[in-house]
Short mmCIF file of C-alpha atoms in Angstrom, two decimals:
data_model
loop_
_atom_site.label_atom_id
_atom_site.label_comp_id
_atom_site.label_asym_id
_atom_site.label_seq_id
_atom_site.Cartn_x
_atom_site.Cartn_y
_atom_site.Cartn_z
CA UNK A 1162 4.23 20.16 -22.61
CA UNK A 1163 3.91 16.42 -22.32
CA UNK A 1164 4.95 15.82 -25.86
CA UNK A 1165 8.01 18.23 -25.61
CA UNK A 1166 9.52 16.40 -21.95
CA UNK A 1167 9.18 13.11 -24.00
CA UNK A 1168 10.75 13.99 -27.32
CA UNK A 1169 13.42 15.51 -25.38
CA UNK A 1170 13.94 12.90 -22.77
CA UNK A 1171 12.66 9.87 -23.92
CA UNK A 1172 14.05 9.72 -27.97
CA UNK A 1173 17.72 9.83 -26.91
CA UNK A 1174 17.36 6.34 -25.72
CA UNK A 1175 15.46 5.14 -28.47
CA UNK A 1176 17.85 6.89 -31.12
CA UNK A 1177 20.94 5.05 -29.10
CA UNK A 1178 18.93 1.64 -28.93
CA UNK A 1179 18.48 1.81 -33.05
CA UNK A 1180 22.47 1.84 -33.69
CA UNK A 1181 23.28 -1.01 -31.24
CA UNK A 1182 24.54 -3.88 -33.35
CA UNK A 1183 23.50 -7.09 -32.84
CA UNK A 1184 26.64 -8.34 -31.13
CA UNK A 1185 26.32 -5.72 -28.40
CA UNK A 1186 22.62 -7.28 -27.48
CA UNK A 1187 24.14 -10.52 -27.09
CA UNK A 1188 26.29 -9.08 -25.02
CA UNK A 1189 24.03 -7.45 -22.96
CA UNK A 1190 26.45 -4.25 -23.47
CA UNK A 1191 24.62 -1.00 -24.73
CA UNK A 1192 27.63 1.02 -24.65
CA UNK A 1193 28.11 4.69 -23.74
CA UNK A 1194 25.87 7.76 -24.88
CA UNK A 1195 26.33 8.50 -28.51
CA UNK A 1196 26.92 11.81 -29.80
CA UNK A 1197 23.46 12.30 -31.44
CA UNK A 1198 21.52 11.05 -28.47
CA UNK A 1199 23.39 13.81 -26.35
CA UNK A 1200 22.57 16.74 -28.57
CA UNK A 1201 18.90 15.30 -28.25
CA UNK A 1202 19.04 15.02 -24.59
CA UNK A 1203 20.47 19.03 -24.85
CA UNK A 1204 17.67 19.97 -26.85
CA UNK A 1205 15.11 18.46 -24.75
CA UNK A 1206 16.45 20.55 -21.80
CA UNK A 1207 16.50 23.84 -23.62
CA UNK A 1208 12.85 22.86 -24.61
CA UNK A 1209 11.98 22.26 -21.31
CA UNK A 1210 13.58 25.19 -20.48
CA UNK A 1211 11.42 27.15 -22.92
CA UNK A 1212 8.47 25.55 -21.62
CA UNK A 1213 9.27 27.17 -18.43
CA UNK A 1214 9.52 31.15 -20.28
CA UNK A 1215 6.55 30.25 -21.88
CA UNK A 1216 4.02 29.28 -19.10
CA UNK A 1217 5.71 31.60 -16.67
CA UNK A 1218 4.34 34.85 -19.42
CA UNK A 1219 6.94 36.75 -17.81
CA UNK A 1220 10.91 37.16 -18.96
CA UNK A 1221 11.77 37.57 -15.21
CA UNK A 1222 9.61 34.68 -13.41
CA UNK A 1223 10.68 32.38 -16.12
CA UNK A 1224 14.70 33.19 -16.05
CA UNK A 1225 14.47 33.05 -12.28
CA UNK A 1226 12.66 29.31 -12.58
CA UNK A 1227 15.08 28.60 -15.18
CA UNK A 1228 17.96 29.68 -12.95
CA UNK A 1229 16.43 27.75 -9.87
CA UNK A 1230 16.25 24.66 -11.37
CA UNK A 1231 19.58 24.74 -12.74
CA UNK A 1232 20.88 25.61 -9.21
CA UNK A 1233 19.06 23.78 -7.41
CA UNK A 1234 20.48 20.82 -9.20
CA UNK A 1235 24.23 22.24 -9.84
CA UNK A 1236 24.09 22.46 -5.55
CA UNK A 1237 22.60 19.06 -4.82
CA UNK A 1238 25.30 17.54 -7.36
CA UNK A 1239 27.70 19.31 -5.90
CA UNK A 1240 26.79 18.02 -2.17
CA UNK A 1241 25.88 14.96 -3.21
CA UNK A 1242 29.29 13.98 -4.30
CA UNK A 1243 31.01 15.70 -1.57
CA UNK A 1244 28.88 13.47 0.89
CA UNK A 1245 29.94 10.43 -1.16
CA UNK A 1246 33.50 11.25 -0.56
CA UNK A 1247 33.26 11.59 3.13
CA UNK A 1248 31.22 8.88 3.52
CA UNK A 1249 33.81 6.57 2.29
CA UNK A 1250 36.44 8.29 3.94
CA UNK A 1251 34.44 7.96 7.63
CA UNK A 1252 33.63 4.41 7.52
CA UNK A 1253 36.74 1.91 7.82
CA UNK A 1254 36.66 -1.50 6.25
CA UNK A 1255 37.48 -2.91 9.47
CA UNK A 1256 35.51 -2.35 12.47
CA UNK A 1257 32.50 -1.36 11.41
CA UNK A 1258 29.45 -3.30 10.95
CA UNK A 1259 29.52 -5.04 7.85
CA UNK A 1260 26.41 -4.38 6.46
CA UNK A 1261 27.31 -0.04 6.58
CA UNK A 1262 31.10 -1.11 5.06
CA UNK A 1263 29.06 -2.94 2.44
CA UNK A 1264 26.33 -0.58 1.93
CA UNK A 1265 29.45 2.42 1.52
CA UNK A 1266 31.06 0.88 -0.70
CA UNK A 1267 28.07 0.21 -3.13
CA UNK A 1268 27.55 3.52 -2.85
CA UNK A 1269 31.11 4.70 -3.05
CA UNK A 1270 31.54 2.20 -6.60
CA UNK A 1271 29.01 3.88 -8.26
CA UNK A 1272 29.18 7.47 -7.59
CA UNK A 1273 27.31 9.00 -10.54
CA UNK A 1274 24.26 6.79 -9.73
CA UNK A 1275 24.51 7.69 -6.20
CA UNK A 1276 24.38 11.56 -7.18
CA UNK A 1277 21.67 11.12 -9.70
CA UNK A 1278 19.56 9.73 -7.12
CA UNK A 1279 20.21 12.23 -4.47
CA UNK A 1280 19.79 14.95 -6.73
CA UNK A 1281 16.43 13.65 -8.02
CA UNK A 1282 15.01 12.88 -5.15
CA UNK A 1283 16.43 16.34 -3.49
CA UNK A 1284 14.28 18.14 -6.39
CA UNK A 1285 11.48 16.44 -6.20
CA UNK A 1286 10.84 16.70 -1.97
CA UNK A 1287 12.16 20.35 -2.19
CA UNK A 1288 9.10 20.69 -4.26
CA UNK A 1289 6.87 18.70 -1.78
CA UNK A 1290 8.45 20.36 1.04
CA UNK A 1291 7.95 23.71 -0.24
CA UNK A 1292 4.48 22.81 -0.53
CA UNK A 1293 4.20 21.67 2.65
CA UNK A 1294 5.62 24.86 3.66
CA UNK A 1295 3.20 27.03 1.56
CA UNK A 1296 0.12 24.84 3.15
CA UNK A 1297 0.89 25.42 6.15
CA UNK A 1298 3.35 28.31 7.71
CA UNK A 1299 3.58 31.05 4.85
CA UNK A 1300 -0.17 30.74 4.37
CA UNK A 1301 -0.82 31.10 8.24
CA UNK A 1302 1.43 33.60 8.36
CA UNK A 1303 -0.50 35.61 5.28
CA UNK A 1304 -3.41 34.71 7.47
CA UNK A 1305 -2.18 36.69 10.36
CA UNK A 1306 -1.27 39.61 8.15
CA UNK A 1307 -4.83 40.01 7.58
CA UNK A 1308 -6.14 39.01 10.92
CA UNK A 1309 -10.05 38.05 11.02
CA UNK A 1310 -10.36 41.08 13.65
CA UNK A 1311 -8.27 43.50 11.21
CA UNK A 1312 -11.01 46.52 10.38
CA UNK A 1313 -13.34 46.92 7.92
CA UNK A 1314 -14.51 50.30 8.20
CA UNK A 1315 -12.69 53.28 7.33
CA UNK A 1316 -14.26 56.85 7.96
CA UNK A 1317 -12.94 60.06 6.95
CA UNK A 1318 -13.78 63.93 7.07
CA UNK A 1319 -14.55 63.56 10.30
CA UNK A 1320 -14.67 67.00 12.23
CA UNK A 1321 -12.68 68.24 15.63
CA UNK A 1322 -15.93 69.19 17.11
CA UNK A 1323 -17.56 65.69 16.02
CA UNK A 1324 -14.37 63.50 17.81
CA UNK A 1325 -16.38 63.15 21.02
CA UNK A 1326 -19.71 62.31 19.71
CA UNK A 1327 -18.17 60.16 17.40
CA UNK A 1328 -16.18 58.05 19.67
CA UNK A 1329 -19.43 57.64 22.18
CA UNK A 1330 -21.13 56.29 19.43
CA UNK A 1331 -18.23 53.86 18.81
CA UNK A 1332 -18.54 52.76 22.54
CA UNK A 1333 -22.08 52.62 22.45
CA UNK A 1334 -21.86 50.16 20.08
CA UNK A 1335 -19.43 47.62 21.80
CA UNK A 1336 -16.50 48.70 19.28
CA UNK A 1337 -13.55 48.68 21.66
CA UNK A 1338 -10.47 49.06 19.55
CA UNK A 1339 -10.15 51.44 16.86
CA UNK A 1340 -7.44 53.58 14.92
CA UNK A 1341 -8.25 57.41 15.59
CA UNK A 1342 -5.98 60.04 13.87
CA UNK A 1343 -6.13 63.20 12.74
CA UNK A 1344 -5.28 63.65 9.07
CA UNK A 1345 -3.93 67.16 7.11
CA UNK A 1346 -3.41 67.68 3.68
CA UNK A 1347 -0.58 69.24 2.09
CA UNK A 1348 2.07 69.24 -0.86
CA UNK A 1349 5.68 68.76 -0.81
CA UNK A 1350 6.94 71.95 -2.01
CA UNK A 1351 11.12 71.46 -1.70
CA UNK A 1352 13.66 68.80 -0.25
CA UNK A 1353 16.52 70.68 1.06
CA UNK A 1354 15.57 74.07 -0.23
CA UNK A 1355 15.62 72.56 -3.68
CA UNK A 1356 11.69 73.19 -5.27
CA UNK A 1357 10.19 70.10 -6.33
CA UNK A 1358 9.52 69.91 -9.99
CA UNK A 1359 8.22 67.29 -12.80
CA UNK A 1360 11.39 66.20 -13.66
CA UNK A 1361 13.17 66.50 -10.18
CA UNK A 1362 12.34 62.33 -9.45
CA UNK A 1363 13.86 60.01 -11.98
CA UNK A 1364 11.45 57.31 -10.63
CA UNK A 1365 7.82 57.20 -11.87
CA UNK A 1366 6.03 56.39 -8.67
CA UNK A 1367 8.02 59.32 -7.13
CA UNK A 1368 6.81 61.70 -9.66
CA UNK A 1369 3.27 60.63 -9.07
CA UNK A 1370 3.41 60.96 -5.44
CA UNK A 1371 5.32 65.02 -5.55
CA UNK A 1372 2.48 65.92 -7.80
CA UNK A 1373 -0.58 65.43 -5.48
CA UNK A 1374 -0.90 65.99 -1.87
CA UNK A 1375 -0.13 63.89 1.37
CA UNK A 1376 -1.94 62.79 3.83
CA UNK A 1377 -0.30 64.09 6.65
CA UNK A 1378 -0.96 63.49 10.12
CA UNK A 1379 0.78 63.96 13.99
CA UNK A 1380 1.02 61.79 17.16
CA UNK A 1381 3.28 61.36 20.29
CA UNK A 1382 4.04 57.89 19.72
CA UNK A 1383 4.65 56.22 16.97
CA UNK A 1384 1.58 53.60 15.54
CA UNK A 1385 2.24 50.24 17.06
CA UNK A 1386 2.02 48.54 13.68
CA UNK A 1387 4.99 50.46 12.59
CA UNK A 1388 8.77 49.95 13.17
CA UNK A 1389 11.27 52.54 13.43
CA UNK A 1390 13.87 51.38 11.38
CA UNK A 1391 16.39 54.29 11.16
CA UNK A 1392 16.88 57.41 12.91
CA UNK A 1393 14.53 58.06 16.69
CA UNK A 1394 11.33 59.10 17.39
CA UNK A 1395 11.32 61.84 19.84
CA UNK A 1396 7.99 62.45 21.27
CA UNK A 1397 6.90 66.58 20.49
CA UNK A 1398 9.93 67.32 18.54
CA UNK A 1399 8.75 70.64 17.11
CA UNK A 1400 11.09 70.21 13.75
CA UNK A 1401 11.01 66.55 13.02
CA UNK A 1402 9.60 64.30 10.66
CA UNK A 1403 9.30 60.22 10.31
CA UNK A 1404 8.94 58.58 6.74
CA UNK A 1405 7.52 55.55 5.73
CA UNK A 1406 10.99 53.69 4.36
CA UNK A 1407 9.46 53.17 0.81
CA UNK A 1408 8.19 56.72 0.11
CA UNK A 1409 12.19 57.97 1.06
CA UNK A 1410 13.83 55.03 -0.75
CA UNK A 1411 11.66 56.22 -4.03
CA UNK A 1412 12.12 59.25 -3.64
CA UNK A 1413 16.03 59.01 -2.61
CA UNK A 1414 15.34 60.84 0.94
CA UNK A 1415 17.54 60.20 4.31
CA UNK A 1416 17.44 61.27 7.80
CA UNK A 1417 18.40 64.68 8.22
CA UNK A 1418 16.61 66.17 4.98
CA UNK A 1419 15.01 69.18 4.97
CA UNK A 1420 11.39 68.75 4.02
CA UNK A 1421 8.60 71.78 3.10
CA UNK A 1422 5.18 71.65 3.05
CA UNK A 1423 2.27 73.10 1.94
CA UNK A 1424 -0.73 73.09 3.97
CA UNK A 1425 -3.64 75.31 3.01
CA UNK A 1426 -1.51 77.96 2.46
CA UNK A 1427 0.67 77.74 5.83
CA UNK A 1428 4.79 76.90 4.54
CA UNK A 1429 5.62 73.77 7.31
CA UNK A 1430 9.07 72.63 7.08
CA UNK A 1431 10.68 69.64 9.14
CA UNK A 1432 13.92 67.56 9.22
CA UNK A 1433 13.86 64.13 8.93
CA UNK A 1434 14.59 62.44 12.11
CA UNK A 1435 13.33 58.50 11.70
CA UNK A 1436 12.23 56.25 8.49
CA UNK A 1437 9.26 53.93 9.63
CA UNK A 1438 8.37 50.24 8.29
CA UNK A 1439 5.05 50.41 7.32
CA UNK A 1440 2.69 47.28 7.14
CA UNK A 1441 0.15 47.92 4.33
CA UNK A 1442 -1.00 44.84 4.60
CA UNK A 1443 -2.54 45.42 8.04
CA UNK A 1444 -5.98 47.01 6.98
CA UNK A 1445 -4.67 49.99 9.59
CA UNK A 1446 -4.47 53.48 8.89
CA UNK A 1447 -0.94 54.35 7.97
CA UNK A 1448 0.75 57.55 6.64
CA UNK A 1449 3.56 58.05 4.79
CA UNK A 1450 4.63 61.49 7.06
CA UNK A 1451 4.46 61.61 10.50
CA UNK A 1452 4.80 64.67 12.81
CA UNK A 1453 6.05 63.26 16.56
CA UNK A 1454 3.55 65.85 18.28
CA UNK A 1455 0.70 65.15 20.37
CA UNK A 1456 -1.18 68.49 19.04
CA UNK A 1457 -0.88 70.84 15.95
CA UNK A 1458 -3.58 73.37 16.84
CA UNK A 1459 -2.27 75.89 13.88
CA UNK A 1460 -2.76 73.11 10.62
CA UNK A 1461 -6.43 72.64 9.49
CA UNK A 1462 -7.21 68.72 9.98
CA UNK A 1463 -9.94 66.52 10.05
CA UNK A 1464 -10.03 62.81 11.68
CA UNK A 1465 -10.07 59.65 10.17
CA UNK A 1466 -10.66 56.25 11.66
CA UNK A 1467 -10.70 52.54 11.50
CA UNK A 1468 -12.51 49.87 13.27
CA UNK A 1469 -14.57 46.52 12.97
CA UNK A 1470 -18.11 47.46 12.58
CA UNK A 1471 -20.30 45.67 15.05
CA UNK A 1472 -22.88 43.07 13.43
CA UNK A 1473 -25.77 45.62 14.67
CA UNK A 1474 -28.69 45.37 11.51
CA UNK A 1475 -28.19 48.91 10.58
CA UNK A 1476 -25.61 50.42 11.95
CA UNK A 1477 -24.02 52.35 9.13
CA UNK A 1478 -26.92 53.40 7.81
CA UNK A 1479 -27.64 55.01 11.82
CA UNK A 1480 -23.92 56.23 12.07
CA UNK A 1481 -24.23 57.80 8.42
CA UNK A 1482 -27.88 59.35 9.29
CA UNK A 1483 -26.02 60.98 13.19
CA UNK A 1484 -22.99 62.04 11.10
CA UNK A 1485 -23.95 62.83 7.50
CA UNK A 1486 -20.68 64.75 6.83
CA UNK A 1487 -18.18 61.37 6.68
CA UNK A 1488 -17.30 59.28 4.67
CA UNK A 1489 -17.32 55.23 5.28
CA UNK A 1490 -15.48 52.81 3.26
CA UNK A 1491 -16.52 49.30 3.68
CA UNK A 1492 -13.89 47.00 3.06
CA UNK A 1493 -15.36 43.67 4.15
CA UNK A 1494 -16.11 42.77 0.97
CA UNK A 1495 -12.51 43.20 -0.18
CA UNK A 1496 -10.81 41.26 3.22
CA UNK A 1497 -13.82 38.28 2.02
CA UNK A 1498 -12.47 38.11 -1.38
CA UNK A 1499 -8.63 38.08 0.00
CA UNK A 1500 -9.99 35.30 2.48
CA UNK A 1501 -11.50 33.33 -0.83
CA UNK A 1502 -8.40 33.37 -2.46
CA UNK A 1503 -6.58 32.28 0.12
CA UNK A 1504 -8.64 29.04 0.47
CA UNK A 1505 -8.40 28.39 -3.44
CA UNK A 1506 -4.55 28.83 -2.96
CA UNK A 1507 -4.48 26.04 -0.44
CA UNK A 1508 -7.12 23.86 -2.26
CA UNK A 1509 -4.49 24.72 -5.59
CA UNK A 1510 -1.28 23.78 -3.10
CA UNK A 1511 -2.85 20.34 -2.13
CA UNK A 1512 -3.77 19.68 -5.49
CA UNK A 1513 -0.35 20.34 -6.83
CA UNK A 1514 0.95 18.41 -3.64
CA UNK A 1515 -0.50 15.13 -4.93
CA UNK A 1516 0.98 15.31 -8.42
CA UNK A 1517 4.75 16.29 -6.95
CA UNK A 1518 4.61 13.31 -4.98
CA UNK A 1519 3.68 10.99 -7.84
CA UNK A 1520 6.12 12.56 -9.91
CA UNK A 1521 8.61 12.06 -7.16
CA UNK A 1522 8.31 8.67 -6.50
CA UNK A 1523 8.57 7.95 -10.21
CA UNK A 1524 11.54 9.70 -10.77
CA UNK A 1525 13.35 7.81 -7.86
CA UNK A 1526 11.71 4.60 -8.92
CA UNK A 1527 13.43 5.20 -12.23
CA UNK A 1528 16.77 6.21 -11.24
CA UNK A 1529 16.91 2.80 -8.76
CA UNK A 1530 15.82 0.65 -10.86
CA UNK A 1531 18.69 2.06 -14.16
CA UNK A 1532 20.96 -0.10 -11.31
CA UNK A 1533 18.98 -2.71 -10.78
CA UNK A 1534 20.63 -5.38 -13.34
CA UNK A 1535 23.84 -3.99 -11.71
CA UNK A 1536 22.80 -4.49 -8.29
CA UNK A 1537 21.60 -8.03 -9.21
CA UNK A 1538 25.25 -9.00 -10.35
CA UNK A 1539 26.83 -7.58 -7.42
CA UNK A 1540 24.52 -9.46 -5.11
CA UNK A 1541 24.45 -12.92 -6.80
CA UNK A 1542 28.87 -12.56 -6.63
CA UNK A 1543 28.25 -11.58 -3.03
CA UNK A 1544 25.97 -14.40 -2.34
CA UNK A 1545 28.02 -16.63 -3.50
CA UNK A 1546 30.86 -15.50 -2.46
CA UNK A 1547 28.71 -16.74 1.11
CA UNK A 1548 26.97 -13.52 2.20
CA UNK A 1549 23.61 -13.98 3.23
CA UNK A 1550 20.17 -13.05 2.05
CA UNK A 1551 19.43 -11.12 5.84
CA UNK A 1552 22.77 -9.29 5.28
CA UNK A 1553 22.03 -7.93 1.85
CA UNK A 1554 18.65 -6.74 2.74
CA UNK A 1555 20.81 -4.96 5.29
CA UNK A 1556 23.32 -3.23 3.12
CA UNK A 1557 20.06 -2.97 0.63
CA UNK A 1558 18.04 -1.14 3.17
CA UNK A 1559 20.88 1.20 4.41
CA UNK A 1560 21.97 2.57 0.79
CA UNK A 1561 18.31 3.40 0.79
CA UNK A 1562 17.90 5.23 3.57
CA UNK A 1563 21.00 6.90 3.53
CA UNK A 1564 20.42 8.06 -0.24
CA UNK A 1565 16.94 9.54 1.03
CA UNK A 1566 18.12 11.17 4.15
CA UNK A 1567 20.33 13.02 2.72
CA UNK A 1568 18.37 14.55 -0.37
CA UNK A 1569 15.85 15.35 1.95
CA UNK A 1570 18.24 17.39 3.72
CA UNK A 1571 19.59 19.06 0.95
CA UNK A 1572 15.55 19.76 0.12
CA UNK A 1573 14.33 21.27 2.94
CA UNK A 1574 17.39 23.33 3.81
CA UNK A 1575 16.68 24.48 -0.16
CA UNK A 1576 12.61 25.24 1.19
CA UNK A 1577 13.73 26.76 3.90
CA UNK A 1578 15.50 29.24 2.09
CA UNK A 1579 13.23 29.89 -0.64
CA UNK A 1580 10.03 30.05 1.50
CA UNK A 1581 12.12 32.94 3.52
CA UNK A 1582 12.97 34.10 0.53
CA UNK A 1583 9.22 34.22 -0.61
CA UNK A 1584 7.78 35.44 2.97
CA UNK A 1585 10.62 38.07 2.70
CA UNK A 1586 9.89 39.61 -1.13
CA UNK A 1587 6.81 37.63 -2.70
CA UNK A 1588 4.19 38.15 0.18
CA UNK A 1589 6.13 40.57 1.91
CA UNK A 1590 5.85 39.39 5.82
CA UNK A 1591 8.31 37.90 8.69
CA UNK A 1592 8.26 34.35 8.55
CA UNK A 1593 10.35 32.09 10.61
CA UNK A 1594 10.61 28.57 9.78
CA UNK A 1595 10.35 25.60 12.22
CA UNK A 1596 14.11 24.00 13.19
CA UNK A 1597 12.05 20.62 12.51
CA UNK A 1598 11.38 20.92 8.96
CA UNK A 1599 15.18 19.57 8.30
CA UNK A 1600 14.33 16.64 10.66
CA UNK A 1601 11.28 16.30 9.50
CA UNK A 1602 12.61 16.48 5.84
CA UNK A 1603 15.06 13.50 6.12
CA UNK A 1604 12.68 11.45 7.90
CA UNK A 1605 10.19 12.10 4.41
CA UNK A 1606 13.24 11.38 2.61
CA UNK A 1607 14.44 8.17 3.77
CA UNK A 1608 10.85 6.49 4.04
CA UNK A 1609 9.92 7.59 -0.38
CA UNK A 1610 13.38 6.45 -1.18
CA UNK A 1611 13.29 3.00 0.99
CA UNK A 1612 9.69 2.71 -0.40
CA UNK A 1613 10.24 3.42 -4.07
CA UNK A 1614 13.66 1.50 -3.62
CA UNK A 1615 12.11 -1.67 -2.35
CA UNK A 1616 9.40 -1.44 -4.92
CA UNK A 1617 11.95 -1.35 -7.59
CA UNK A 1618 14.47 -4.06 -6.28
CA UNK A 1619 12.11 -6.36 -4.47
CA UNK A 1620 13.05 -9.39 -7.09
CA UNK A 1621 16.56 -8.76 -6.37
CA UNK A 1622 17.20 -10.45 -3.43
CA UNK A 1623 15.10 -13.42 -4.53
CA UNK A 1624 16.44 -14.09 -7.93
CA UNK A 1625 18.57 -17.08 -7.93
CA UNK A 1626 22.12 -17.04 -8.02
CA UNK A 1627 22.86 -19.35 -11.33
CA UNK A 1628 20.08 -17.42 -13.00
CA UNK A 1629 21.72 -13.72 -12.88
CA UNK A 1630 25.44 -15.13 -13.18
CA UNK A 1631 24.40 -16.70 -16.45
CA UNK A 1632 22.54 -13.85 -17.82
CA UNK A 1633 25.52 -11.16 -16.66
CA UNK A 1634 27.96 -14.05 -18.59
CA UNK A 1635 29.88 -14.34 -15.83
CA UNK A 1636 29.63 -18.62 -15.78
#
């Protein structure tokens, strides 16, 4: 990787520095990009750009990192002049302080720089903000999807006649909260009158799911973990049915559908009257099919439940010994594990955090410092043209800041968007960012960029006059 990013971005240079002619050193005048060097510099970015489909081991992730950088840095361009053009358009050359006319029009005379550095710097702190973002609010959030209350016992085949008993035993142990439904098993015979068959889904998934049978189950209300998205629940409709969005997107099913079960034996059919967002990430019990009745006396069911199992030595082994017919699933292990991998994420993010900055800073540091010997000639003519040294730390200190403010707009308005965009279809959860991070985002943006800046131009200012005038050949 390393050697590919400097063949492709570091021999274009070289190969234009080996056909200067002598008279150009003299000079001091390189001249423009030469044909070869620019069909280097392309192939370097399709290598890096292969680099990317490589590592990613996926056609999809890599074209989509592939696209983002490109965009990313086709939209800060883009921005970056347009703010370039306002910007000397809003400040007059009389009235204003002189150190923002000055500082405009040093950024207004060399537009090309001033977009290279704002897009630079607006890719490198969309990666640290994005970062930032991962460390702290999409990972909380994935936090709270798995709560460190969320259960980790699920029992099945529990009995009607065991429901009491069961539940005492719950109480008795100090477990307070816990998901009790009944649960019924049947399979979906017809949709619409039309008989389900092997080839009647075009989707894989949907296949899989006609050809064994639901869990089923019935309540008044709808779970509190689950959003009706479409349609209404009507508490003890005796024909209606609510669907977990994702089972009637897969299986191409909409409210008003007529739906028929089988259920040991008995034909149940039901219209469609609500779709249901369904938060398997929860560690709840969830269904897929939902009857809005408080009782269904006539369907065979048994009861499953989920709760937090006290830290009593023993008590599954006692629970399994007074009810020998369930079935527990311990899950603890599995929310541990999710837990364990969430901490080596954030060690991985803080890791990577470090590096982005570095690479950052170096990138800006670069692109400030290609205008350095330009800078230097512009300053000695203005100093001694009479402007003073206080005054062109000034204008010196504004470019700066303004450069970095506004890339670290650009950035985190770019993380904002892509960490919704991740919360939304990565990691699946509602994530809303702060209205600080822009703030918060410029304020990063000016401080790198006026540190990297003054790091890079500190012997500016105090390089003598004659000294640069003689070696620009202007005296």
């Amino acid at each position: 990787v390393g050697m590919t990013l400097l063949l492709g971005f570091g021999l274009p240079p070289v190969l234009q520095l080996a056909r200067v002619p002598p008279l150009r050193v003299i000079r001091r005048d390189v001249g423009g990009l030469k044909a070869a060097s620019a069909t280097v510099l392309l192939a370097g970015v399709g290598g890096f750009a292969a680099l990317l489909m490589a590592v990613s081991s996926d056609t999809q992730l890599g074209a989509i990192a592939v696209g983002g950088f490109a965009l990313a840095v086709g939209v800060f361009a883009l921005l970056a002049w347009v703010a370039v053009r306002l910007l000397k358009a809003a400040v007059p050359d009389i009235g204003a302080p002189r150190w923002m006319t000055l500082a405009t029009r040093q950024i207004a005379a060399r537009p090309a720089f001033a977009v290279l550095q704002v897009s630079a710097l607006a890719v490198g702190l969309l990666a640290l903000v994005l970062l930032v973002l991962l460390r702290t609010d999409l990972i909380s959030s994935w936090r709270q999807a798995t709560p460190p209350d969320a259960p980790n016992r699920f029992v099945i085949n529990l009995q009607p006649e065991q429901s009491q008993a069961f539940q005492a035993r719950l109480a008795a142990a100090g477990v307070q909260r816990y998901d009790w439904f009944p649960m019924i098993r049947g399979r979906l015979l017809a949709i619409n009158d039309k008989p389900i068959t092997a080839d009647t889904f075009a989707d894989g998934r949907a296949n899989r799911l006609a050809e064994r049978e639901f869990n089923l189950s019935h309540s008044a209300a709808p779970p509190a973990h689950n959003q009706i998205v479409a349609g209404a629940w009507v508490a003890e409709e005796a024909d209606g049915l609510s669907v977990e969005e994702g089972l009637a997107r897969d299986m191409g099913l909409k409210l008003g559908d007529l739906l028929r079960f089988d259920i040991a034996g008995q034909p149940v059919q039901a219209r469609i009257t609500s779709l249901r967002k369904v938060d398997w990430g929860s560690m709840r019990v969830n269904f897929f099919v939902l009857f809005p009745r408080s009782a269904m006396p006539e369907l065979p069911a048994s009861y499953i439940s989920a709760f937090r199992a006290p830290d009593t030595p023993g008590f599954d082994n006692a629970l399994s010994r007074e009810f020998p017919n369930i079935t527990s699933v311990d899950v603890s292990a599995s929310i541990g594990q999710v837990q364990r991998v969430l901490d080596q994420v954030i060690r991985a993010v803080e890791f990577l955090f470090g590096f982005t900055l570095v690479a950052g800073l170096v990138v800006l540091f670069a692109a400030i410092t290609a205008t350095r010997e330009a800078r230097s000639r512009e300053f000695a003519i203005m100093r001694a043209l009479g402007a003073g040294s206080r005054l062109l730390a000034q204008v010196q200190r504004a470019e700066l800041l303004g450069v970095g403010a506004l890339a670290g707009l650009l950035a985190s308005g770019a993380a904002m968007l892509l960490g919704w965009l991740l919360a939304r279809y990565a990691f699946e959860f509602t994530w809303s960012p702060s209205p600080w991070v822009p703030l918060a985002g410029m304020a990063a943006g000016a401080v790198l960029a006026l540190a990297a800046g003054w790091w890079g131009l500190r012997e500016v200012l105090r390089r003598p006059v004659l000294e640069t005038l003689r070696k620009a050949g202007a005296v």
